[in-house]
Amino acid sequence: MIKIEKGQPGYIKARKIRYLIWSIAEFGIVIAVVLLGYFQTGTKMNLFTILGVLGCLPASKMLVEFITMAPHRSIEAQKYKELEDKARLLIRIYDLVITSREKVMPVDAVVISGHVVCGYSSSERTDEQILARHIKNTLKDNHYDKMTVKVFHDYHAFLARAEGMNNMASVQPPDHRQGNAVKSIILNLSM
């Protein structure tokens, strides 16, 4: 099985499955430890009960991770293929859940070229202005001052912008070192 890394299509779906499986397994172990202690001693007042209660901490953390990711979806396969075809020269990132102090905002795709970052979110929970400002401020904090950041809810407008950026990149290739550094910063904003 191929491990899906953050920023690749299908990441959100793979993460949700992983968190769910680990939550079930960890709670299963907790239940098994408590039952083992009860059946061995005949009472719930034993060391196994304490171990079971302590085992609830990591199991609960995994469950919270699953609950946080559950409402979000991975990018649709058709949109992914279309973007891969039309933005070949750009740096592309998929399946992000970007967190700020105010909100948790899912982002289907981000393209980066030079000093321009464009994102697309199909979720109505994502506030375009708050997300763009958050990304721009984070980039500024990391010494990328003159960046243009735009987030779209309209997929066709986003695709048209990505196509235009790709056409510009075919004429004047962007600096991929800077683009990869910006990509890394954006990935660090995401869960």
Short mmCIF file of C-alpha atoms in Angstrom, two decimals:
data_model
loop_
_atom_site.label_atom_id
_atom_site.label_comp_id
_atom_site.label_asym_id
_atom_site.label_seq_id
_atom_site.Cartn_x
_atom_site.Cartn_y
_atom_site.Cartn_z
CA MET A 1 0.00 0.00 0.00
CA ILE A 2 1.36 3.40 -1.00
CA LYS A 3 1.48 5.99 1.76
CA ILE A 4 -0.29 9.19 0.79
CA GLU A 5 1.63 12.24 1.97
CA LYS A 6 0.17 15.59 3.02
CA GLY A 7 -0.54 17.64 -0.09
CA GLN A 8 -1.38 14.67 -2.32
CA PRO A 9 -4.89 13.91 -3.58
CA GLY A 10 -6.73 11.46 -1.34
CA TYR A 11 -4.87 12.57 1.80
CA ILE A 12 -7.99 13.55 3.74
CA LYS A 13 -9.74 10.28 2.94
CA ALA A 14 -6.68 8.22 3.90
CA ARG A 15 -6.27 10.19 7.14
CA LYS A 16 -9.90 9.67 8.13
CA ILE A 17 -9.61 5.92 7.57
CA ARG A 18 -6.35 5.78 9.54
CA TYR A 19 -7.75 7.76 12.48
CA LEU A 20 -10.92 5.64 12.58
CA ILE A 21 -9.02 2.34 12.54
CA TRP A 22 -6.59 3.51 15.25
CA SER A 23 -9.46 4.84 17.40
CA ILE A 24 -11.31 1.52 17.23
CA ALA A 25 -8.12 -0.45 17.92
CA GLU A 26 -7.08 1.69 20.88
CA PHE A 27 -10.52 1.66 22.48
CA GLY A 28 -10.64 -2.11 21.88
CA ILE A 29 -7.37 -2.49 23.78
CA VAL A 30 -8.73 -0.34 26.63
CA ILE A 31 -11.86 -2.48 26.88
CA ALA A 32 -9.79 -5.68 26.75
CA VAL A 33 -7.48 -4.48 29.56
CA VAL A 34 -10.42 -3.48 31.81
CA LEU A 35 -12.23 -6.78 31.16
CA LEU A 36 -9.04 -8.78 31.76
CA GLY A 37 -8.58 -7.10 35.13
CA TYR A 38 -12.21 -7.61 36.08
CA PHE A 39 -12.24 -11.30 35.17
CA GLN A 40 -8.93 -11.97 36.94
CA THR A 41 -9.74 -10.16 40.20
CA GLY A 42 -13.54 -10.23 40.26
CA THR A 43 -13.70 -6.49 40.97
CA LYS A 44 -13.23 -3.31 39.02
CA MET A 45 -10.94 -1.91 41.73
CA ASN A 46 -7.59 -3.10 40.33
CA LEU A 47 -4.49 -1.95 38.51
CA PHE A 48 -5.91 -2.96 35.12
CA THR A 49 -8.75 -0.45 35.53
CA ILE A 50 -6.20 2.31 36.11
CA LEU A 51 -4.29 1.19 33.02
CA GLY A 52 -7.55 1.18 31.06
CA VAL A 53 -8.39 4.73 32.16
CA LEU A 54 -4.91 5.91 31.21
CA GLY A 55 -5.26 4.11 27.87
CA CYS A 56 -8.32 6.24 27.14
CA LEU A 57 -6.11 9.32 26.71
CA PRO A 58 -4.36 8.33 23.46
CA ALA A 59 -7.53 6.62 22.21
CA SER A 60 -9.51 9.82 22.81
CA LYS A 61 -6.87 11.90 21.06
CA MET A 62 -7.16 9.66 17.99
CA LEU A 63 -10.96 9.95 18.11
CA VAL A 64 -10.74 13.75 18.27
CA GLU A 65 -8.44 13.71 15.21
CA PHE A 66 -11.03 11.61 13.36
CA ILE A 67 -13.91 13.89 14.39
CA THR A 68 -11.93 16.93 13.24
CA MET A 69 -11.25 15.43 9.80
CA ALA A 70 -14.64 13.72 9.34
CA PRO A 71 -16.59 16.60 7.75
CA HIS A 72 -13.93 17.27 5.08
CA ARG A 73 -13.60 15.60 1.68
CA SER A 74 -10.76 14.92 -0.71
CA ILE A 75 -10.68 16.62 -4.10
CA GLU A 76 -12.85 14.99 -6.76
CA ALA A 77 -10.90 12.77 -9.16
CA GLN A 78 -12.15 14.62 -12.26
CA LYS A 79 -11.06 18.02 -10.90
CA TYR A 80 -7.69 16.59 -9.88
CA LYS A 81 -7.06 15.18 -13.37
CA GLU A 82 -8.16 18.40 -15.04
CA LEU A 83 -5.89 20.52 -12.84
CA GLU A 84 -2.95 18.15 -13.34
CA ASP A 85 -3.43 18.52 -17.10
CA LYS A 86 -3.90 22.30 -17.22
CA ALA A 87 -1.35 23.36 -14.57
CA ARG A 88 1.56 21.06 -15.33
CA LEU A 89 4.27 23.69 -14.86
CA LEU A 90 2.97 24.91 -11.49
CA ILE A 91 3.54 23.52 -8.03
CA ARG A 92 0.29 21.84 -6.98
CA ILE A 93 -0.95 20.90 -3.51
CA TYR A 94 -4.17 19.01 -2.76
CA ASP A 95 -6.42 18.06 0.18
CA LEU A 96 -5.53 20.61 2.81
CA VAL A 97 -7.34 21.48 6.03
CA ILE A 98 -5.79 24.79 7.01
CA THR A 99 -6.21 25.95 10.57
CA SER A 100 -6.09 29.52 11.78
CA ARG A 101 -6.99 31.06 15.12
CA GLU A 102 -10.50 31.79 13.88
CA LYS A 103 -11.43 28.82 11.69
CA VAL A 104 -10.66 25.42 10.26
CA MET A 105 -10.86 25.75 6.47
CA PRO A 106 -10.70 22.90 3.95
CA VAL A 107 -8.93 23.62 0.66
CA ASP A 108 -9.23 21.26 -2.31
CA ALA A 109 -6.23 22.54 -4.29
CA VAL A 110 -3.51 25.19 -4.28
CA VAL A 111 -1.25 26.18 -7.17
CA ILE A 112 1.97 28.14 -6.73
CA SER A 113 4.01 30.00 -9.33
CA GLY A 114 6.53 32.68 -8.51
CA HIS A 115 4.90 35.25 -6.24
CA VAL A 116 1.34 34.01 -6.83
CA VAL A 117 -0.58 31.49 -4.73
CA CYS A 118 -4.11 30.50 -5.78
CA GLY A 119 -6.41 28.14 -3.92
CA TYR A 120 -9.74 26.47 -4.54
CA SER A 121 -12.18 25.35 -1.88
CA SER A 122 -15.49 23.67 -2.63
CA SER A 123 -16.53 24.00 1.02
CA GLU A 124 -18.77 26.89 1.99
CA ARG A 125 -17.11 26.79 5.45
CA THR A 126 -13.99 28.31 3.96
CA ASP A 127 -13.98 32.10 4.07
CA GLU A 128 -11.96 33.18 1.03
CA GLN A 129 -10.73 36.47 2.52
CA ILE A 130 -9.80 35.06 5.94
CA LEU A 131 -7.92 32.15 4.34
CA ALA A 132 -6.08 34.33 1.82
CA ARG A 133 -5.12 36.81 4.56
CA HIS A 134 -3.96 33.97 6.85
CA ILE A 135 -1.76 32.41 4.15
CA LYS A 136 -0.37 35.81 3.10
CA ASN A 137 0.44 36.79 6.71
CA THR A 138 2.12 33.44 7.37
CA LEU A 139 4.20 33.81 4.21
CA LYS A 140 5.09 37.36 5.24
CA ASP A 141 6.16 36.09 8.69
CA ASN A 142 8.48 33.69 6.84
CA HIS A 143 10.05 36.53 4.78
CA TYR A 144 7.97 36.09 1.61
CA ASP A 145 6.64 39.64 1.56
CA LYS A 146 5.44 40.37 -1.96
CA MET A 147 3.13 37.40 -2.43
CA THR A 148 -0.30 37.55 -4.04
CA VAL A 149 -2.76 35.09 -2.51
CA LYS A 150 -6.24 34.47 -3.93
CA VAL A 151 -8.76 31.79 -2.91
CA PHE A 152 -11.74 30.81 -5.07
CA HIS A 153 -15.02 29.02 -4.41
CA ASP A 154 -15.76 28.99 -8.14
CA TYR A 155 -13.84 26.08 -9.65
CA HIS A 156 -13.97 27.43 -13.22
CA ALA A 157 -12.53 30.80 -12.15
CA PHE A 158 -9.77 28.98 -10.24
CA LEU A 159 -9.02 26.74 -13.22
CA ALA A 160 -8.88 29.74 -15.56
CA ARG A 161 -6.42 31.48 -13.19
CA ALA A 162 -4.32 28.30 -12.92
CA GLU A 163 -4.27 27.98 -16.71
CA GLY A 164 -3.15 31.58 -17.04
CA MET A 165 -0.41 31.03 -14.48
CA ASN A 166 0.67 27.90 -16.36
CA ASN A 167 0.83 29.85 -19.64
CA MET A 168 2.98 32.51 -17.98
CA ALA A 169 5.23 29.79 -16.53
CA SER A 170 5.73 28.34 -20.02
CA VAL A 171 7.08 31.72 -21.21
CA GLN A 172 9.10 32.56 -18.10
CA PRO A 173 9.77 29.56 -15.82
CA PRO A 174 9.32 30.43 -12.12
CA ASP A 175 11.88 29.80 -9.38
CA HIS A 176 10.92 26.34 -8.06
CA ARG A 177 13.14 26.69 -4.99
CA GLN A 178 10.98 29.57 -3.78
CA GLY A 179 7.82 27.71 -4.84
CA ASN A 180 8.83 24.62 -2.88
CA ALA A 181 9.60 26.75 0.18
CA VAL A 182 6.15 28.36 -0.08
CA LYS A 183 4.63 24.89 -0.52
CA SER A 184 6.35 23.73 2.65
CA ILE A 185 4.99 26.69 4.61
CA ILE A 186 1.45 26.07 3.35
CA LEU A 187 1.69 22.36 4.19
CA ASN A 188 2.72 23.31 7.73
CA LEU A 189 -0.50 25.32 8.07
CA SER A 190 -2.54 22.22 7.26
CA MET A 191 -3.59 19.40 9.57
#
